[in-house]
Each structure stands twice: as C-alpha cells, then as structure tokens.
C-alpha cells in the first residue's frame, strides 16, 4: 500500500502540475500574449475561458478513460492519461504568441488545453480507484487520500517554478520566454511518473469481476444517472472555492490591488502546503466518523467563510490574505480528503471507473470552469472589495450542501470480533 500510494500521489502531482501551471500562466501572462486586441480585463477573461476549456474536456476524458478502466483495467488508464497530459503541456510551451502567428495562436492554445483536460479527466479515476480498491476497508479513506495530496504537490511545484522565474527574470524576460519553461519541464516529470507507475499491479477488485460492462457509460446513465448528477452538484463547491483562491485571486490581487506576483504566489502556496499536509488527517476522521458528515461540515464551512475571505483578500495585506485563503482551503479539504473513498464506494465495481470519474469531473465543469470568469466579471463591476464574489461562492456551497444531504453514507461498518466459545 505504501508503494502504491506513493506512485499514485506522484502521478496525480505531475498531472495536476500540468493543469495548474496553465492556470497560473492564464492569470499572469496569457491574456496579453494570446489576446492582445482585448482590453486588460477582457484579455484576462479570454485567458480564463481557455482555462475553462480544460474543465469541459475532463468529463469527456472520464468517459473515454473510464470505458478503458472498466473494460481493460485501472492500470492502463494511469499510463495513457499521463502520456496525453504531459505531451500536450509541453506543446503549450512551444505555441508562438499572437504577434507571431496571429489567430492560430489562441486556437492552438485552446486545442492543447482541451487535450490537457482530456488526460486529467482519466487520471483521477485511474489513480484513485487503483488505490481505493487495494486498500483495507477500515483505512480506505486514509490510503485513498494520498492521490488527493497530489494536487497540492502539483500546485506548489507549478507555482514554485513560476515564482522562482518571476523573481529571477525581468518582467519582459518572463513574458517573452520565462513562462514557457514550466511547460517544458512537464516532459521530464511525465517520464518520471511513467517510471514510477511501471511496476504497479492491477486492482484486485477489477480482477475479480466476471461480468464486465459492455458499454459502461450507458449503464451509468441508465442505472446511476441521479447519482452522477448529485455527486457533480456536491463537488461543485469544492472546485469553485479552490479555483477562486488559487487562480482568480492571483489575477485580482495583482491587477486590481497592485500586490506583487511574488507576494501573492507565496500566500497561496503557503496555504496550499498546509492543506496538503492536513489531507491525511481529515481522511482519518472520515474513516472514524464517516464520509458524509465530513462533506457536510466542509460545505457548511465554505458557505460561512466566503464573505470573510473576500474581505480579507481585499485588504491587500499578505498575512490577512493568507488567512483568508487558508480558511477556504481548510473547509475545502474537509470535503475533498474523503472524496477519493466516497465516490468509488457509491458506484458498483463494474462501472465504477466511469461513474465516479464522470461525477467528479462534471463537478469541475459546474464549479471550476466558470468560477474564475464569473469572479473576474463580478470584481470588475465592483469597487475595491469584490463583494459580489462572496455570495456567488456561498450560493454554490449551499447547492453542494443540499446535494451531499441527499447522498447516503458509505463508510464500511466494522465487523465485530467473535468471542471463542469455551467449554
């Protein structure tokens, strides 16, 4: 389990590095480089729209790779999704700017972002299921939480590289070629991930299946359609909160408040490090108290914290901004630490790779794809304090709270020990 958890964590870290490095670049440089004919705000919105394309592609990736995972096994998904995401990320770093090739530049950017999302849509299902289906039931949430630590590691890697480059290079150098280097580094990371995953064994639960689903998506739609919609709605709040504080806040603080890129990246990265470190602890609580109570508590925390978070961000003071972001991410991880165990337990094994991944990634479309765009629009029409962003995020959190309330608990019930009979 330790080797499997480490390989799953490393793989998700690499794939989310690829995904997050695009989000950071979208917040900082992609608008002027690929949409120069737009106003600054419109250019940022266009860059965030290209960011959102990756979320639209993720459910399609979950269908494609979910079919492979339910028909051929979880392990092939890990290899092919990593190859696709890594190759498309390297290619993003090679796309010439609008000034060099005109409208072909943003078109290529959108295509490659779509391929990134396609690969990531398959990654989560494969990595999580391989870990969850190997794990002992009593500690399934704990072991399954390690792939969930991967996004935090990937985010810190992506933003750490961006932070180092923005500090070491002039603004002109960073905008000209420095931002491309993190994308090129994705190639080496993908090769390392493939090496780590080369020795993994197939899920024992998949090997036990005698009756494989012929068309997994059709079965999911026919028998689990309501469950997919509920899980998508339930997860929307987590995505919305995470991308509000890790993507939109970068653009808002640097463009509207005049906070330096280095300071803002440091605040966000420090909060994400704390979130990642606490993920296994929250998962242990999920093994002890159940998946559903943790998710309900996390959603309630998000709903209560969004207005204070916006107020703390608007101060422009690094410590207060850090506290606002940290509070949001702690509420977020209270939910998402147990999701990797919760979603697989909700779906039967023969369609689990498709069902769990589709529900998870549809939540990303509802919460992650639109949030940077909506938050940027709301902030542009407000004063220094973007109060409209708070109610928007609170509303999504309440929607997710209602969806979680309709889902059942799935924590395995411990089997009591049998006392030996003595004469």
CSV table of C-alpha atoms in Angstrom, one decimal:
chain,number,residue,atom,x,y,z
A,1,UNK,CA,0.0,0.0,0.0
A,2,UNK,CA,2.9,2.4,0.7
A,3,UNK,CA,4.4,1.9,-2.7
A,4,UNK,CA,1.1,2.1,-4.4
A,5,UNK,CA,0.1,5.3,-2.5
A,6,UNK,CA,3.4,6.9,-3.3
A,7,UNK,CA,3.1,6.1,-7.0
A,8,UNK,CA,-0.5,7.4,-7.2
A,9,UNK,CA,0.5,10.6,-5.3
A,10,UNK,CA,3.4,11.2,-7.6
A,11,UNK,CA,1.3,10.6,-10.7
A,12,UNK,CA,-1.5,12.9,-9.7
A,13,UNK,CA,1.0,15.6,-8.6
A,14,UNK,CA,2.6,15.5,-12.1
A,15,UNK,CA,-0.7,15.7,-13.9
A,16,UNK,CA,-2.1,18.5,-11.7
A,17,UNK,CA,1.2,20.3,-12.1
A,18,UNK,CA,0.5,20.3,-15.8
A,19,UNK,CA,-3.1,21.6,-15.2
A,20,UNK,CA,-2.2,24.2,-12.6
A,21,UNK,CA,0.8,25.7,-14.4
A,22,UNK,CA,-1.7,26.7,-17.2
A,23,UNK,CA,-4.0,28.3,-14.6
A,24,UNK,CA,-1.2,30.4,-13.2
A,25,UNK,CA,0.0,31.4,-16.6
A,26,UNK,CA,-3.6,32.4,-17.5
A,27,UNK,CA,-3.8,34.6,-14.5
A,28,UNK,CA,-0.4,36.3,-15.2
A,29,UNK,CA,0.6,36.4,-18.8
A,30,UNK,CA,-1.6,34.6,-21.3
A,31,UNK,CA,-4.1,37.4,-21.8
A,32,UNK,CA,-1.6,40.0,-23.3
A,33,UNK,CA,0.3,37.4,-25.3
A,34,UNK,CA,-2.5,35.5,-26.9
A,35,UNK,CA,-5.4,38.0,-26.8
A,36,UNK,CA,-3.6,41.4,-27.2
A,37,UNK,CA,-6.5,43.0,-29.1
A,38,UNK,CA,-8.7,42.8,-26.0
A,39,UNK,CA,-8.8,45.2,-23.1
A,40,UNK,CA,-6.8,44.1,-20.0
A,41,UNK,CA,-10.0,42.8,-18.3
A,42,UNK,CA,-11.3,41.2,-21.5
A,43,UNK,CA,-7.9,39.6,-22.1
A,44,UNK,CA,-7.9,38.1,-18.6
A,45,UNK,CA,-11.5,36.8,-19.2
A,46,UNK,CA,-10.4,35.2,-22.5
A,47,UNK,CA,-7.4,33.6,-20.9
A,48,UNK,CA,-9.7,32.2,-18.1
A,49,UNK,CA,-12.1,31.0,-20.8
A,50,UNK,CA,-9.2,29.0,-22.3
A,51,UNK,CA,-8.5,27.7,-18.8
A,52,UNK,CA,-12.2,26.6,-18.6
A,53,UNK,CA,-11.9,24.5,-21.8
A,54,UNK,CA,-9.8,22.1,-19.8
A,55,UNK,CA,-12.7,21.5,-17.4
A,56,UNK,CA,-15.1,21.0,-20.3
A,57,UNK,CA,-12.8,18.3,-21.6
A,58,UNK,CA,-12.4,16.5,-18.3
A,59,UNK,CA,-15.9,14.7,-18.3
A,60,UNK,CA,-15.1,13.6,-21.9
A,61,UNK,CA,-11.8,12.3,-20.7
A,62,UNK,CA,-13.5,10.5,-17.8
A,63,UNK,CA,-15.9,8.8,-20.3
A,64,UNK,CA,-13.1,7.8,-22.7
A,65,UNK,CA,-10.7,6.6,-20.0
A,66,UNK,CA,-13.5,5.3,-17.8
A,67,UNK,CA,-14.5,3.0,-20.6
A,68,UNK,CA,-10.9,1.7,-20.8
A,69,UNK,CA,-10.7,1.4,-17.0
A,70,UNK,CA,-14.0,-0.6,-16.7
A,71,UNK,CA,-13.2,-2.8,-19.7
A,72,UNK,CA,-9.4,-3.3,-19.6
A,73,UNK,CA,-8.4,-2.4,-16.0
A,74,UNK,CA,-7.4,0.6,-14.0
A,75,UNK,CA,-3.6,0.4,-14.6
A,76,UNK,CA,-3.7,1.2,-18.4
A,77,UNK,CA,-5.6,4.4,-17.6
A,78,UNK,CA,-2.7,5.7,-15.5
A,79,UNK,CA,-0.1,5.3,-18.3
A,80,UNK,CA,-2.1,6.7,-21.2
A,81,UNK,CA,-3.6,9.7,-19.3
A,82,UNK,CA,-0.1,10.7,-18.1
A,83,UNK,CA,1.3,10.5,-21.6
A,84,UNK,CA,-1.5,12.6,-23.1
A,85,UNK,CA,-1.4,15.3,-20.4
A,86,UNK,CA,2.4,15.5,-20.4
A,87,UNK,CA,2.7,15.8,-24.2
A,88,UNK,CA,0.0,18.5,-24.5
A,89,UNK,CA,1.6,20.5,-21.7
A,90,UNK,CA,5.0,20.5,-23.3
A,91,UNK,CA,3.3,21.6,-26.5
A,92,UNK,CA,1.7,24.6,-24.8
A,93,UNK,CA,5.1,25.9,-24.0
A,94,UNK,CA,6.0,25.8,-27.7
A,95,UNK,CA,3.0,27.7,-29.1
A,96,UNK,CA,4.1,31.1,-30.7
A,97,UNK,CA,2.3,34.2,-29.4
A,98,UNK,CA,-0.4,36.1,-31.3
A,99,UNK,CA,2.2,38.6,-32.6
A,100,UNK,CA,4.0,35.7,-34.4
A,101,UNK,CA,1.2,33.7,-36.0
A,102,UNK,CA,-2.0,35.6,-35.4
A,103,UNK,CA,-5.3,34.0,-34.6
A,104,UNK,CA,-3.7,30.5,-34.9
A,105,UNK,CA,-2.0,31.1,-31.6
A,106,UNK,CA,-5.1,31.2,-29.4
A,107,UNK,CA,-6.7,28.4,-31.5
A,108,UNK,CA,-3.7,26.1,-30.8
A,109,UNK,CA,-3.8,27.1,-27.1
A,110,UNK,CA,-7.4,26.0,-26.9
A,111,UNK,CA,-6.8,22.7,-28.6
A,112,UNK,CA,-3.9,21.8,-26.3
A,113,UNK,CA,-5.8,22.9,-23.2
A,114,UNK,CA,-8.6,20.6,-24.3
A,115,UNK,CA,-6.1,17.7,-24.6
A,116,UNK,CA,-4.8,18.5,-21.1
A,117,UNK,CA,-8.3,18.3,-19.7
A,118,UNK,CA,-8.9,15.1,-21.6
A,119,UNK,CA,-5.9,13.4,-20.0
A,120,UNK,CA,-6.6,14.7,-16.5
A,121,UNK,CA,-10.2,13.5,-16.7
A,122,UNK,CA,-8.9,10.0,-16.9
A,123,UNK,CA,-6.1,10.4,-14.4
A,124,UNK,CA,-8.2,10.9,-11.3
A,125,UNK,CA,-10.4,7.8,-11.8
A,126,UNK,CA,-7.5,5.5,-12.5
A,127,UNK,CA,-5.2,6.7,-9.7
A,128,UNK,CA,-8.0,6.8,-7.1
A,129,UNK,CA,-9.6,3.5,-8.0
A,130,UNK,CA,-6.3,1.6,-8.1
A,131,UNK,CA,-5.5,2.9,-4.5
A,132,UNK,CA,-9.1,2.5,-3.1
A,133,UNK,CA,-9.6,-1.0,-4.5
A,134,UNK,CA,-6.3,-2.2,-2.9
A,135,UNK,CA,-6.9,-0.5,0.4
A,136,UNK,CA,-8.3,-2.3,3.5
A,137,UNK,CA,-11.9,-1.1,4.2
A,138,UNK,CA,-11.2,0.3,7.6
A,139,UNK,CA,-8.5,2.6,6.3
A,140,UNK,CA,-9.8,3.2,2.8
A,141,UNK,CA,-10.2,6.9,3.2
A,142,UNK,CA,-6.7,7.3,4.6
A,143,UNK,CA,-5.0,5.4,1.8
A,144,UNK,CA,-7.2,7.0,-0.9
A,145,UNK,CA,-6.3,10.4,0.4
A,146,UNK,CA,-2.7,10.2,-0.9
A,147,UNK,CA,-3.8,10.7,-4.6
A,148,UNK,CA,-5.7,13.7,-3.2
A,149,UNK,CA,-2.5,15.2,-1.8
A,150,UNK,CA,-1.1,15.1,-5.4
A,151,UNK,CA,-3.0,18.3,-6.5
A,152,UNK,CA,-1.4,20.2,-3.6
A,153,UNK,CA,2.0,19.0,-4.5
A,154,UNK,CA,1.4,19.8,-8.2
A,155,UNK,CA,0.2,23.2,-7.3
A,156,UNK,CA,3.2,24.0,-5.2
A,157,UNK,CA,5.5,22.7,-7.9
A,158,UNK,CA,3.8,24.7,-10.6
A,159,UNK,CA,3.6,27.9,-8.7
A,160,UNK,CA,7.0,27.5,-7.1
A,161,UNK,CA,8.6,27.3,-10.6
A,162,UNK,CA,6.6,30.3,-11.7
A,163,UNK,CA,7.6,32.2,-8.5
A,164,UNK,CA,11.3,31.5,-8.9
A,165,UNK,CA,11.2,32.5,-12.6
A,166,UNK,CA,9.2,35.7,-11.9
A,167,UNK,CA,11.7,36.7,-9.2
A,168,UNK,CA,14.8,35.8,-11.2
A,169,UNK,CA,13.8,37.3,-14.5
A,170,UNK,CA,12.8,40.8,-15.6
A,171,UNK,CA,9.1,41.3,-16.4
A,172,UNK,CA,10.0,41.4,-20.1
A,173,UNK,CA,12.0,38.2,-20.0
A,174,UNK,CA,9.3,36.4,-18.1
A,175,UNK,CA,6.6,37.5,-20.6
A,176,UNK,CA,8.8,36.7,-23.6
A,177,UNK,CA,10.1,33.2,-22.7
A,178,UNK,CA,10.3,32.6,-18.9
A,179,UNK,CA,6.7,31.5,-18.6
A,180,UNK,CA,7.3,28.7,-21.1
A,181,UNK,CA,9.9,26.9,-19.1
A,182,UNK,CA,7.5,25.3,-16.6
A,183,UNK,CA,5.6,23.8,-19.5
A,184,UNK,CA,8.7,22.3,-21.0
A,185,UNK,CA,9.6,20.8,-17.6
A,186,UNK,CA,6.4,18.8,-17.8
A,187,UNK,CA,8.1,16.4,-20.2
A,188,UNK,CA,10.7,15.3,-17.7
A,189,UNK,CA,8.1,15.0,-15.0
A,190,UNK,CA,5.9,12.8,-17.2
A,191,UNK,CA,8.8,10.4,-17.9
A,192,UNK,CA,9.5,10.2,-14.1
A,193,UNK,CA,5.8,9.4,-13.5
A,194,UNK,CA,5.8,6.7,-16.1
A,195,UNK,CA,8.8,5.1,-14.5
A,196,UNK,CA,7.1,5.1,-11.1
A,197,UNK,CA,3.9,3.5,-12.4
A,198,UNK,CA,5.6,0.8,-14.5
A,199,UNK,CA,5.7,-1.6,-11.5
A,200,UNK,CA,2.1,-1.2,-10.3
A,201,UNK,CA,-0.2,-4.2,-10.2
A,202,UNK,CA,-3.8,-4.2,-11.4
A,203,UNK,CA,-6.7,-3.7,-8.9
A,204,UNK,CA,-7.7,-7.0,-7.2
A,205,UNK,CA,-11.3,-5.9,-7.3
A,206,UNK,CA,-11.2,-5.5,-11.1
A,207,UNK,CA,-9.6,-8.9,-11.5
A,208,UNK,CA,-12.4,-10.4,-9.5
A,209,UNK,CA,-15.1,-9.2,-11.9
A,210,UNK,CA,-16.6,-11.9,-14.1
A,211,UNK,CA,-19.3,-9.8,-15.9
A,212,UNK,CA,-17.7,-6.6,-17.4
A,213,UNK,CA,-19.9,-3.8,-18.6
A,214,UNK,CA,-20.1,-3.8,-22.4
A,215,UNK,CA,-20.8,0.0,-22.5
A,216,UNK,CA,-20.1,1.4,-19.1
A,217,UNK,CA,-21.4,4.9,-19.8
A,218,UNK,CA,-24.8,3.5,-21.0
A,219,UNK,CA,-25.1,1.6,-17.7
A,220,UNK,CA,-24.1,4.6,-15.7
A,221,UNK,CA,-26.7,6.8,-17.4
A,222,UNK,CA,-29.4,4.1,-17.2
A,223,UNK,CA,-28.9,3.0,-13.6
A,224,UNK,CA,-26.9,5.8,-11.9
A,225,UNK,CA,-28.0,9.0,-13.6
A,226,UNK,CA,-29.4,10.6,-10.4
A,227,UNK,CA,-26.3,9.6,-8.5
A,228,UNK,CA,-24.0,11.2,-11.1
A,229,UNK,CA,-25.9,14.5,-11.0
A,230,UNK,CA,-25.9,14.5,-7.2
A,231,UNK,CA,-22.2,13.9,-7.0
A,232,UNK,CA,-21.5,16.6,-9.6
A,233,UNK,CA,-23.5,19.1,-7.7
A,234,UNK,CA,-22.0,18.1,-4.4
A,235,UNK,CA,-18.4,18.6,-5.7
A,236,UNK,CA,-19.1,21.9,-7.4
A,237,UNK,CA,-18.4,23.9,-4.3
A,238,UNK,CA,-15.0,22.4,-3.7
A,239,UNK,CA,-13.9,23.2,-7.2
A,240,UNK,CA,-15.4,26.7,-7.1
A,241,UNK,CA,-13.6,27.5,-3.8
A,242,UNK,CA,-10.3,26.0,-4.8
A,243,UNK,CA,-10.1,27.8,-8.1
A,244,UNK,CA,-11.3,31.1,-6.7
A,245,UNK,CA,-8.5,31.2,-4.2
A,246,UNK,CA,-5.7,29.7,-6.4
A,247,UNK,CA,-6.5,31.2,-9.8
A,248,UNK,CA,-8.9,34.1,-9.7
A,249,UNK,CA,-7.3,35.6,-6.5
A,250,UNK,CA,-3.9,35.8,-8.3
A,251,UNK,CA,-5.4,38.0,-11.1
A,252,UNK,CA,-7.5,40.1,-8.7
A,253,UNK,CA,-4.6,40.8,-6.3
A,254,UNK,CA,-2.0,41.6,-8.9
A,255,UNK,CA,-4.2,43.6,-11.3
A,256,UNK,CA,-6.7,45.4,-9.0
A,257,UNK,CA,-4.8,45.7,-5.7
A,258,UNK,CA,-1.3,46.1,-7.1
A,259,UNK,CA,0.1,43.2,-4.9
A,260,UNK,CA,3.2,41.8,-6.4
A,261,UNK,CA,3.1,38.5,-8.2
A,262,UNK,CA,5.8,37.1,-5.8
A,263,UNK,CA,3.8,38.0,-2.7
A,264,UNK,CA,0.5,36.6,-3.9
A,265,UNK,CA,2.0,33.4,-5.1
A,266,UNK,CA,3.8,33.0,-1.8
A,267,UNK,CA,0.5,33.5,0.1
A,268,UNK,CA,-1.4,31.0,-2.0
A,269,UNK,CA,1.4,28.4,-1.9
A,270,UNK,CA,1.8,28.6,1.9
A,271,UNK,CA,-1.9,27.9,2.3
A,272,UNK,CA,-1.9,25.0,-0.2
A,273,UNK,CA,1.1,23.4,1.7
A,274,UNK,CA,-0.9,23.4,4.9
A,275,UNK,CA,-3.9,22.0,3.1
A,276,UNK,CA,-1.9,19.2,1.6
A,277,UNK,CA,-0.3,18.3,5.0
A,278,UNK,CA,-3.7,18.1,6.7
A,279,UNK,CA,-5.3,15.9,4.0
A,280,UNK,CA,-4.4,12.5,5.6
A,281,UNK,CA,-5.6,13.7,9.0
A,282,UNK,CA,-9.0,14.7,7.5
A,283,UNK,CA,-9.2,11.4,5.8
A,284,UNK,CA,-8.6,9.6,9.1
A,285,UNK,CA,-11.5,11.5,10.5
A,286,UNK,CA,-13.5,10.2,7.5
A,287,UNK,CA,-12.6,6.6,8.4
A,288,UNK,CA,-13.6,7.3,12.0
A,289,UNK,CA,-16.8,9.4,11.6
A,290,UNK,CA,-18.0,8.7,8.1
A,291,UNK,CA,-17.6,10.3,4.6
A,292,UNK,CA,-20.9,12.2,4.5
A,293,UNK,CA,-20.5,14.1,7.8
A,294,UNK,CA,-17.1,15.4,6.7
A,295,UNK,CA,-18.5,16.6,3.4
A,296,UNK,CA,-21.4,18.3,5.1
A,297,UNK,CA,-19.1,20.1,7.5
A,298,UNK,CA,-16.8,21.2,4.7
A,299,UNK,CA,-19.7,22.6,2.7
A,300,UNK,CA,-21.0,24.5,5.7
A,301,UNK,CA,-17.5,25.9,6.4
A,302,UNK,CA,-17.2,27.1,2.8
A,303,UNK,CA,-20.7,28.8,2.9
A,304,UNK,CA,-19.8,30.6,6.2
A,305,UNK,CA,-16.3,31.7,5.2
A,306,UNK,CA,-16.7,33.1,1.7
A,307,UNK,CA,-17.6,36.7,2.7
A,308,UNK,CA,-14.8,36.9,5.3
A,309,UNK,CA,-12.4,35.5,2.7
A,310,UNK,CA,-13.3,38.2,0.2
A,311,UNK,CA,-12.9,40.9,2.8
A,312,UNK,CA,-9.5,39.6,3.9
A,313,UNK,CA,-8.3,39.4,0.3
A,314,UNK,CA,-9.4,43.0,-0.4
A,315,UNK,CA,-7.1,44.3,2.4
A,316,UNK,CA,-4.0,43.6,0.2
A,317,UNK,CA,-2.1,42.7,3.4
A,318,UNK,CA,-0.1,39.5,2.9
A,319,UNK,CA,-0.9,38.0,6.3
A,320,UNK,CA,-4.6,38.7,6.1
A,321,UNK,CA,-4.8,37.4,2.5
A,322,UNK,CA,-3.0,34.2,3.6
A,323,UNK,CA,-5.6,33.7,6.5
A,324,UNK,CA,-8.5,34.2,4.1
A,325,UNK,CA,-7.1,31.7,1.6
A,326,UNK,CA,-6.2,29.2,4.3
A,327,UNK,CA,-9.6,29.2,5.9
A,328,UNK,CA,-11.2,28.5,2.5
A,329,UNK,CA,-8.8,25.7,1.7
A,330,UNK,CA,-9.3,24.1,5.1
A,331,UNK,CA,-13.1,23.9,4.5
A,332,UNK,CA,-12.4,22.6,1.0
A,333,UNK,CA,-10.1,19.8,2.2
A,334,UNK,CA,-12.6,18.7,4.9
A,335,UNK,CA,-14.7,17.6,1.9
A,336,UNK,CA,-12.2,16.5,-0.6
A,337,UNK,CA,-9.9,14.4,1.7
A,338,UNK,CA,-12.6,11.7,1.8
A,339,UNK,CA,-14.0,12.1,-1.8
A,340,UNK,CA,-11.5,9.6,-3.2
A,341,UNK,CA,-13.0,6.9,-0.9
A,342,UNK,CA,-16.6,8.2,-1.0
A,343,UNK,CA,-17.2,8.3,-4.8
A,344,UNK,CA,-15.9,4.7,-5.5
A,345,UNK,CA,-18.0,3.4,-2.7
A,346,UNK,CA,-21.1,5.0,-4.2
A,347,UNK,CA,-20.8,3.1,-7.5
A,348,UNK,CA,-20.8,-0.6,-8.2
A,349,UNK,CA,-17.4,-2.0,-9.3
A,350,UNK,CA,-18.3,-2.9,-12.9
A,351,UNK,CA,-18.9,0.8,-13.8
A,352,UNK,CA,-17.0,2.4,-11.0
A,353,UNK,CA,-14.2,3.9,-13.2
A,354,UNK,CA,-16.7,5.6,-15.4
A,355,UNK,CA,-19.3,6.6,-12.9
A,356,UNK,CA,-17.0,8.0,-10.2
A,357,UNK,CA,-14.8,9.9,-12.7
A,358,UNK,CA,-17.8,11.4,-14.7
A,359,UNK,CA,-19.4,12.6,-11.4
A,360,UNK,CA,-16.1,14.0,-10.2
A,361,UNK,CA,-15.3,15.9,-13.4
A,362,UNK,CA,-18.8,17.2,-14.1
A,363,UNK,CA,-18.4,18.9,-10.7
A,364,UNK,CA,-15.3,20.5,-12.1
A,365,UNK,CA,-17.3,21.9,-15.0
A,366,UNK,CA,-20.0,23.3,-12.7
A,367,UNK,CA,-17.6,24.8,-10.1
A,368,UNK,CA,-14.1,25.1,-11.6
A,369,UNK,CA,-14.7,26.2,-15.3
A,370,UNK,CA,-16.9,29.2,-14.6
A,371,UNK,CA,-15.7,30.5,-11.3
A,372,UNK,CA,-12.6,32.5,-12.5
A,373,UNK,CA,-14.7,34.0,-15.3
A,374,UNK,CA,-17.7,34.9,-13.1
A,375,UNK,CA,-15.5,36.1,-10.2
A,376,UNK,CA,-13.4,38.3,-12.6
A,377,UNK,CA,-16.7,39.8,-14.1
A,378,UNK,CA,-18.2,40.4,-10.6
A,379,UNK,CA,-14.9,42.0,-9.4
A,380,UNK,CA,-14.7,44.3,-12.4
A,381,UNK,CA,-18.1,45.8,-11.7
A,382,UNK,CA,-17.5,46.4,-8.0
A,383,UNK,CA,-15.2,48.6,-6.0
A,384,UNK,CA,-12.0,47.7,-4.3
A,385,UNK,CA,-13.8,45.0,-2.4
A,386,UNK,CA,-15.5,42.5,-4.8
A,387,UNK,CA,-18.4,41.7,-2.6
A,388,UNK,CA,-20.3,40.0,-5.3
A,389,UNK,CA,-17.9,37.1,-5.4
A,390,UNK,CA,-18.8,36.1,-1.8
A,391,UNK,CA,-22.5,35.5,-2.4
A,392,UNK,CA,-21.7,33.6,-5.6
A,393,UNK,CA,-19.4,31.2,-3.8
A,394,UNK,CA,-21.7,30.9,-0.9
A,395,UNK,CA,-24.6,30.0,-3.2
A,396,UNK,CA,-22.6,27.2,-4.8
A,397,UNK,CA,-21.6,25.9,-1.4
A,398,UNK,CA,-25.3,25.8,-0.3
A,399,UNK,CA,-26.2,23.9,-3.5
A,400,UNK,CA,-23.5,21.4,-2.8
A,401,UNK,CA,-24.6,21.1,0.8
A,402,UNK,CA,-28.1,20.1,-0.4
A,403,UNK,CA,-26.6,17.5,-2.8
A,404,UNK,CA,-24.5,15.9,-0.1
A,405,UNK,CA,-27.5,15.8,2.2
A,406,UNK,CA,-29.3,13.6,-0.4
A,407,UNK,CA,-26.3,11.1,-0.7
A,408,UNK,CA,-26.1,8.1,1.5
A,409,UNK,CA,-23.2,7.2,3.9
A,410,UNK,CA,-20.9,4.5,2.6
A,411,UNK,CA,-18.3,4.0,5.4
A,412,UNK,CA,-17.8,0.3,5.8
A,413,UNK,CA,-19.2,-1.0,9.1
A,414,UNK,CA,-16.5,-2.8,11.2
A,415,UNK,CA,-17.2,-6.5,11.7
A,416,UNK,CA,-17.2,-7.2,15.5
A,417,UNK,CA,-14.8,-9.8,16.7
A,418,UNK,CA,-16.3,-13.2,17.6
A,419,UNK,CA,-15.6,-14.4,21.0
A,420,UNK,CA,-14.3,-18.1,21.1
A,421,UNK,CA,-16.7,-20.5,22.7
A,422,UNK,CA,-15.2,-22.2,25.7
A,423,UNK,CA,-16.5,-25.3,27.5
